[in-house]
Each structure stands twice: as structure tokens, then as C-alpha cells.
């Protein structure tokens, strides 16, 4: 039996950010992940300046491909707005492994199946014991399932379905493009160029609303593939899918000494479904709560990427109407 102060289940952005804070504070911690890193993670890999600042990341110190966009192109059913911006893209395959290594935390490849309370401690699969537990295992996090799961179903109206593909591509347009609500899509599709000749394209849409329309996300993929070919001369291959949940303001965050972070707590923003930033902040805040003995809160973990103003609220409403409270906290 291996005994430590804190176990972090999941080594993605939420887990790595928590691990870095805890490790720097001298806690005896262990990160468990079912995958060996670097691992594949479906994600467009768009990151905001806030992510860099939360990670205290100097672009020049990042050892992998990193691209900054000069403009964001918003296409809304035809009309088009090019907004000057400073936003960035990374490849999750590289970024997550780098973050985890940078945390300096001990890592063990292990698929967590069974978690139970044992007095003040948590026991994992009869192999690991800890006093504090951070759930950072994404949508199907076993911490949530074991300690928060029963009677806490996810809010179905907040589930996003996605399809995406990342592939080598000699792209010519180095800006990011987002197409909202095309062909009635309850969501948006994207074109995110990356450094070193990579491109990520995909679709995200609210799953319940797609089902109500009697549609399949693959139909929308065909529309996107056609558009990419016409507009950029690009022919994407077969995509892969994954689903996660946007911000549920009523979801529980902690029970006893167990804390949920990132996708396990459904923290992605409601307007653009951006989850990397909220994952990192929540991981850092869970670590802070453990280190200082203070309450774990999501203060500063926004529910909106577009600033929470009118546009942000309109997009949130268009995506998640019927799902309760709109906008950022
Ligand atoms: C197609 C797509 C595109 C996206 N694009 C963007 C984007 O451009 N920008 C953005 O900000 N967000 C984007 N997101 C959302 C973003 O990817 C997630 O919100 C983010 O990865 C959440 O981080 P996390 O650390 O909570 O979880 P994850 O990154 O999912 O990490 C969870 C980790 O837990 C591990 N794990 C799971 N179960 C177990 C288990 N039983 N035992 C041990 N380990 C386990 C997994 O292997 C994984 O490494 C996108 C999502 C999708 C699906």
C-alpha cells in the first residue's frame, strides 16, 4: 500500500496544475493516470492569454510548437467579423505531457476503478491511501463517480458532442475561424492552425438539441468538410468524437477532503466550451484549498470566454437555453 498526503486522479491540465502547486508547497503527492504521457487528447488546443498568465508561462520557454493568432474570424450564418486578438494554439499531445513533467510530481500509470473512504483517508483500488483526493479525471472521472456520483446525474442539456481531427497540413491562413449555427447547428465549427504545419478542425454542439432536431453530428461534419474544401482547399479525413459538459453552476465541487476540478466538475465555458483555462484555474484553487486549509471555491473561474457581456450571454443562451442560469458567475 502506497500512502501519500494527496492523490491527483488524472494528469491533464487540471491535474497537472494542481500537482504543480502542491509539489511546490512540499506536499507528498502522487498523480495517477490511466495513460502514459504523452497521450492523445481530442481538443482543438486553443489557449487564451489567461492560461499563459495562470501558468506563468513564457512563450519563449515553451519547448514545443506554439502559434499566436493575429485575428479571430467569427462567421455567423454568413456575415463575417474579423476581430484583432492575441490568442494561441498548442498541441495537447505535447502541452499536457510538458505540463505534467513541469509539475515535478511523482507519476504512476494506473487506471483508477474503486475509491472508498476509510476513516479520514481514501483508499484507491486497495493499492493507494491518501488524506486528500483531487478528481481531475475529465468527463468520466472516477472520483466523481465513486464519491459524488450517486444521485448526482449530469445535466444533460449541458452536454456537448464533438467531432475533431488534427492532422499535418500545409495551411496558408494562420488565423482562427469559427462558424456559428450553420445549417442550424446548435454550436460551432472551427479551423485552428498550429505551429509546425498542423491543423485542427472540428465541431462542437449541444447534444440534446441535436437529438431533438433528429440530427447526427456527422451530418454537420459533411457540411464542414465541404466548406473547408471550398474555402481553403483542404480535404480532412475521418474525425473522432468525445463529449464533455459545459459549466453547471449547481454541480457539487467537494465532499469531505475530495475535490472536483476541470471537466470532472463540468467547468468549460458556456459560450465557447473552452475548458483548458477553467481546468488549470480550478486545479490551482483545489491545491490552494488543501495547502491553506481554506474552502475550495471557483472564484475567478469564469463561465464565459467572451467576457460575460451581451455577446457572450447571447451565445450561451443560444447553446444552452433551458439549462438554467446563463453567463459567468
Ligand atoms: C473536440 C474538443 C475540442 C476542444 N477544444 C478546446 C479548446 O480549443 N480550448 C479549450 O480550452 N478547451 C477545449 N476543449 C475542452 C478541453 O479539452 C477540456 O475541457 C480539458 O481537457 C479539461 O481538462 P481536464 O484536466 O479536466 O481533463 P482531461 O484533459 O480530460 O484529463 C483527464 C485525465 O484523466 C485521465 N483519466 C480518466 N479516467 C481515469 C481513470 N479511471 N484512472 C486514471 N486516470 C484517468 C485521462 O487519461 C486524462 O489524462 C475541447 C474538447 C473537445 C472534446
XYZ file of C-alpha atoms and ligand atoms in Angstrom:
382
model
C 0.000 0.000 0.000
C 1.434 3.354 -1.024
C 0.480 6.226 1.340
C 0.791 9.917 0.415
C -0.797 13.227 1.505
C -2.604 13.895 -1.776
C -3.563 11.791 -4.785
C -4.491 13.538 -8.016
C -6.535 11.322 -10.324
C -5.861 12.474 -13.894
C -2.773 14.159 -15.314
C -4.451 16.546 -17.803
C -4.345 20.343 -17.363
C -6.444 20.300 -14.160
C -4.383 17.543 -12.531
C -1.011 18.917 -13.646
C -1.860 22.432 -12.430
C -2.933 21.091 -9.031
C 0.131 18.853 -8.839
C 2.485 21.719 -9.587
C 1.069 23.887 -6.772
C 1.050 21.023 -4.269
C 4.527 19.872 -5.182
C 5.908 23.405 -4.873
C 4.346 23.614 -1.393
C 6.194 20.450 -0.353
C 3.171 18.126 -0.176
C 3.797 14.422 -0.653
C 1.689 13.794 -3.738
C 1.105 11.246 -6.452
C -0.574 11.684 -9.840
C -2.383 8.651 -11.243
C -3.426 8.482 -14.883
C -4.611 5.547 -16.963
C -2.493 6.756 -19.881
C 1.231 7.008 -20.320
C 2.238 10.574 -21.339
C 2.464 11.982 -23.928
C -1.071 10.802 -24.638
C -3.587 11.687 -27.293
C -6.382 14.070 -26.188
C -9.138 15.226 -28.521
C -9.058 19.023 -28.303
C -8.646 21.998 -30.632
C -5.834 23.228 -28.368
C -6.797 26.893 -28.417
C -5.481 28.607 -25.295
C -6.070 32.137 -24.036
C -3.586 34.699 -22.671
C -5.161 33.977 -19.259
C -3.888 30.403 -19.463
C -0.334 31.634 -20.058
C -0.598 34.034 -17.172
C -2.080 31.433 -14.777
C 0.741 29.052 -15.680
C 3.355 31.831 -15.610
C 4.374 30.503 -18.987
C 6.841 32.470 -21.100
C 6.230 31.581 -24.729
C 9.985 31.540 -25.405
C 10.416 28.910 -22.668
C 7.842 26.533 -24.155
C 9.808 23.775 -25.898
C 7.122 22.681 -28.399
C 5.109 24.137 -31.246
C 3.268 27.331 -30.295
C 1.280 29.622 -32.583
C -0.317 33.008 -31.864
C -3.268 34.186 -33.958
C -3.493 37.753 -35.141
C -7.222 37.579 -35.827
C -10.268 35.599 -34.853
C -12.842 35.275 -37.627
C -16.406 34.920 -36.383
C -18.759 33.693 -39.127
C -22.395 33.773 -38.070
C -24.625 32.196 -40.735
C -22.931 34.161 -43.497
C -21.913 37.566 -42.030
C -18.295 37.632 -41.004
C -16.415 39.640 -38.374
C -12.590 39.608 -38.177
C -11.558 40.576 -34.657
C -7.919 41.508 -33.949
C -6.768 39.442 -30.975
C -3.919 37.716 -29.206
C -4.881 34.071 -28.775
C -2.771 30.937 -29.067
C -2.734 27.294 -30.109
C -0.766 24.305 -28.862
C -0.966 20.565 -29.484
C -2.417 18.785 -26.467
C -0.192 15.774 -27.139
C 2.817 17.981 -26.350
C 1.325 20.528 -23.962
C -0.154 18.085 -21.424
C 2.998 15.972 -21.176
C 5.085 19.102 -20.721
C 2.755 20.483 -18.017
C 2.778 17.227 -16.121
C 6.531 16.916 -16.242
C 6.930 20.552 -15.224
C 4.812 19.882 -12.116
C 7.685 17.792 -10.736
C 5.106 15.457 -9.157
C 5.547 11.699 -8.894
C 3.500 9.904 -11.552
C 2.149 6.380 -11.706
C 0.279 4.904 -14.653
C -2.809 3.318 -13.184
C -6.496 3.090 -14.133
C -8.476 4.054 -11.040
C -11.524 1.836 -10.547
C -12.506 1.710 -6.898
C -12.347 4.564 -4.391
C -13.652 4.296 -0.852
C -13.431 6.265 2.374
C -11.519 4.652 5.235
C -11.826 6.838 8.347
C -10.212 10.160 7.424
C -8.446 8.621 4.409
C -9.308 7.492 0.901
C -8.329 4.070 -0.384
C -7.853 3.549 -4.104
C -8.046 0.060 -5.578
C -6.567 -1.368 -2.374
C -3.180 -0.021 -3.552
C -3.033 3.670 -2.597
C -4.025 5.630 0.513
C -4.254 9.420 0.894
C -5.817 12.090 3.119
C -6.795 14.445 0.259
C -8.048 13.495 -3.179
C -8.281 15.635 -6.304
C -10.597 14.457 -9.055
C -9.093 15.596 -12.373
C -10.123 12.622 -14.480
C -12.198 14.511 -17.054
C -15.792 13.695 -18.062
C -15.770 10.148 -16.618
C -13.686 10.948 -13.562
C -13.739 8.004 -11.129
C -13.593 10.380 -8.132
C -16.864 11.934 -9.208
C -18.377 8.537 -9.969
C -17.348 6.978 -6.635
C -17.758 9.846 -4.178
C -20.167 12.257 -5.879
C -21.862 10.037 -8.451
C -24.926 8.510 -6.850
C -27.861 10.891 -7.110
C -25.766 13.460 -8.983
C -26.547 12.848 -12.635
C -25.032 15.267 -15.123
C -27.281 17.974 -16.539
C -27.965 16.545 -19.994
C -28.782 19.931 -21.524
C -25.175 20.972 -20.829
C -23.550 18.085 -22.706
C -21.580 18.957 -25.841
C -20.951 16.432 -28.561
C -17.793 16.958 -30.614
C -16.001 15.643 -33.669
C -12.482 16.720 -34.498
C -9.375 15.937 -36.466
C -5.802 17.118 -36.038
C -3.523 16.452 -38.984
C -0.392 17.678 -40.737
C -1.404 20.356 -43.228
C 0.398 22.978 -45.207
C -2.143 25.641 -44.184
C -1.935 29.133 -45.696
C -4.345 31.035 -43.437
C -2.763 31.430 -39.973
C -5.875 32.959 -38.359
C -8.501 31.076 -36.356
C -12.003 30.713 -37.881
C -15.239 29.919 -36.019
C -18.559 29.275 -37.807
C -21.634 29.585 -35.589
C -25.066 27.992 -36.097
C -24.503 26.984 -39.749
C -27.131 24.614 -41.165
C -28.947 25.017 -37.824
C -26.011 23.589 -35.818
C -26.639 24.268 -32.087
C -22.946 25.111 -31.658
C -19.995 25.994 -33.864
C -17.275 24.550 -36.015
C -13.642 25.616 -36.078
C -10.390 25.859 -38.016
C -7.410 26.195 -35.650
C -3.957 26.280 -37.251
C -0.966 25.129 -35.209
C 2.769 25.581 -35.408
C 4.977 23.218 -37.440
C 2.319 22.550 -40.086
C -0.542 21.103 -38.036
C -4.208 21.940 -38.291
C -7.168 21.134 -36.062
C -10.721 21.263 -37.413
C -13.881 20.226 -35.621
C -17.449 20.723 -34.486
C -18.970 21.175 -31.048
C -22.718 21.182 -30.469
C -25.205 20.770 -27.648
C -26.061 17.059 -27.758
C -29.674 17.263 -26.555
C -30.586 19.929 -29.080
C -29.010 17.934 -31.901
C -31.078 14.904 -30.872
C -34.262 17.000 -30.680
C -33.639 18.121 -34.253
C -33.286 14.461 -35.237
C -29.740 15.147 -36.423
C -26.424 13.436 -36.142
C -23.215 15.423 -35.658
C -21.685 13.520 -38.604
C -24.132 15.259 -40.949
C -22.648 18.557 -39.810
C -19.152 17.179 -40.332
C -20.013 16.734 -44.012
C -21.005 20.426 -44.193
C -17.737 21.441 -42.536
C -15.644 19.204 -44.790
C -17.320 20.779 -47.846
C -16.670 24.280 -46.568
C -13.000 23.551 -45.781
C -12.516 22.239 -49.264
C -14.193 25.233 -50.923
C -12.652 27.912 -48.707
C -9.167 26.521 -48.007
C -8.687 23.664 -50.480
C -8.365 21.260 -47.527
C -9.806 17.741 -47.510
C -9.992 16.435 -43.919
C -10.081 12.690 -43.273
C -12.198 10.837 -40.703
C -12.773 12.606 -37.358
C -13.083 11.202 -33.812
C -15.671 12.154 -31.213
C -15.828 12.878 -27.497
C -18.329 14.545 -25.206
C -17.984 16.796 -22.176
C -20.114 19.211 -20.168
C -20.154 22.992 -20.058
C -20.423 24.937 -16.845
C -23.026 23.631 -14.453
C -23.336 26.227 -11.736
C -25.181 23.818 -9.465
C -22.705 20.902 -9.649
C -21.055 19.902 -6.342
C -17.342 20.666 -6.039
C -16.170 18.949 -2.881
C -17.174 16.360 -0.366
C -15.011 15.757 2.713
C -11.402 16.063 1.519
C -12.204 15.240 -2.108
C -12.332 17.978 -4.741
C -13.502 18.020 -8.355
C -11.648 20.089 -10.951
C -11.785 20.746 -14.699
C -14.121 18.592 -16.794
C -14.889 16.331 -13.836
C -16.696 19.341 -12.322
C -18.207 20.490 -15.670
C -16.353 23.797 -15.859
C -15.946 24.508 -19.591
C -17.308 27.917 -20.570
C -20.870 28.102 -21.826
C -20.236 30.405 -24.757
C -17.194 28.760 -26.431
C -16.908 25.452 -24.500
C -13.340 26.395 -23.554
C -12.153 24.011 -20.843
C -8.355 24.249 -20.577
C -8.337 27.587 -18.723
C -11.048 26.606 -16.200
C -9.293 23.242 -15.674
C -5.998 24.931 -14.823
C -7.549 27.526 -12.509
C -9.707 25.027 -10.673
C -6.719 22.685 -10.229
C -4.698 25.529 -8.765
C -7.561 26.526 -6.474
C -8.128 22.984 -5.218
C -4.403 22.798 -4.418
C -4.615 26.138 -2.636
C -7.535 24.887 -0.509
C -5.536 21.818 0.530
C -2.348 23.760 1.256
C -4.036 26.501 3.296
C -6.950 24.538 4.763
C -9.316 27.100 3.226
C -12.576 26.471 1.407
C -12.372 25.340 -2.222
C -14.176 27.884 -4.370
C -14.310 28.694 -8.072
C -13.841 32.392 -7.559
C -12.269 33.718 -10.760
C -13.099 30.564 -12.734
C -15.298 32.181 -15.318
C -18.200 30.514 -17.073
C -17.660 32.672 -20.184
C -14.814 33.016 -22.706
C -16.190 36.125 -24.396
C -16.096 38.210 -21.222
C -19.634 37.556 -19.947
C -21.053 40.601 -21.797
C -24.016 40.757 -24.138
C -22.485 38.691 -26.984
C -21.305 36.071 -24.529
C -24.775 35.828 -22.959
C -26.466 35.576 -26.331
C -24.198 32.696 -27.418
C -24.638 30.995 -24.035
C -28.407 31.330 -24.382
C -28.383 30.069 -27.963
C -26.363 26.980 -26.934
C -27.849 26.076 -23.579
C -31.339 27.624 -23.367
C -33.485 25.712 -20.982
C -30.454 24.771 -18.882
C -30.824 27.413 -16.173
C -28.608 30.304 -15.288
C -26.722 31.994 -18.155
C -23.369 33.754 -18.256
C -20.404 33.967 -15.924
C -20.732 33.962 -12.154
C -13.034 18.158 -29.593
C -12.727 19.050 -28.417
C -12.160 20.310 -28.640
C -11.846 21.145 -27.548
N -11.213 22.330 -27.801
C -10.847 23.117 -26.769
C -10.057 24.281 -26.998
O -9.687 24.599 -28.117
N -9.725 25.051 -25.941
C -10.116 24.725 -24.669
O -9.803 25.478 -23.741
N -10.824 23.605 -24.413
C -11.177 22.775 -25.424
N -11.833 21.608 -25.172
C -12.128 21.228 -23.788
C -10.858 20.703 -23.095
O -10.256 19.711 -23.908
C -11.193 20.115 -21.730
O -12.092 20.959 -21.061
C -9.923 19.944 -20.886
O -9.095 18.972 -21.450
C -10.264 19.548 -19.442
O -9.080 19.227 -18.771
P -9.098 18.183 -17.554
O -7.720 18.178 -16.998
O -10.246 18.469 -16.660
O -9.446 16.767 -18.219
P -8.659 15.905 -19.326
O -7.799 16.757 -20.137
O -9.720 15.098 -19.984
O -7.722 14.943 -18.474
C -8.274 13.894 -17.723
C -7.208 12.826 -17.482
O -7.757 11.843 -16.597
C -7.338 10.565 -17.017
N -8.300 9.568 -16.528
C -9.600 9.443 -16.885
N -10.147 8.398 -16.236
C -9.183 7.860 -15.447
C -9.127 6.745 -14.545
N -10.194 5.957 -14.331
N -7.961 6.499 -13.921
C -6.874 7.280 -14.129
N -6.866 8.322 -14.989
C -7.991 8.615 -15.626
C -7.326 10.663 -18.548
O -6.462 9.697 -19.122
C -6.814 12.094 -18.767
O -5.419 12.152 -18.948
C -12.154 20.732 -26.228
C -12.721 19.475 -26.007
C -13.002 18.633 -27.070
C -13.589 17.276 -26.819
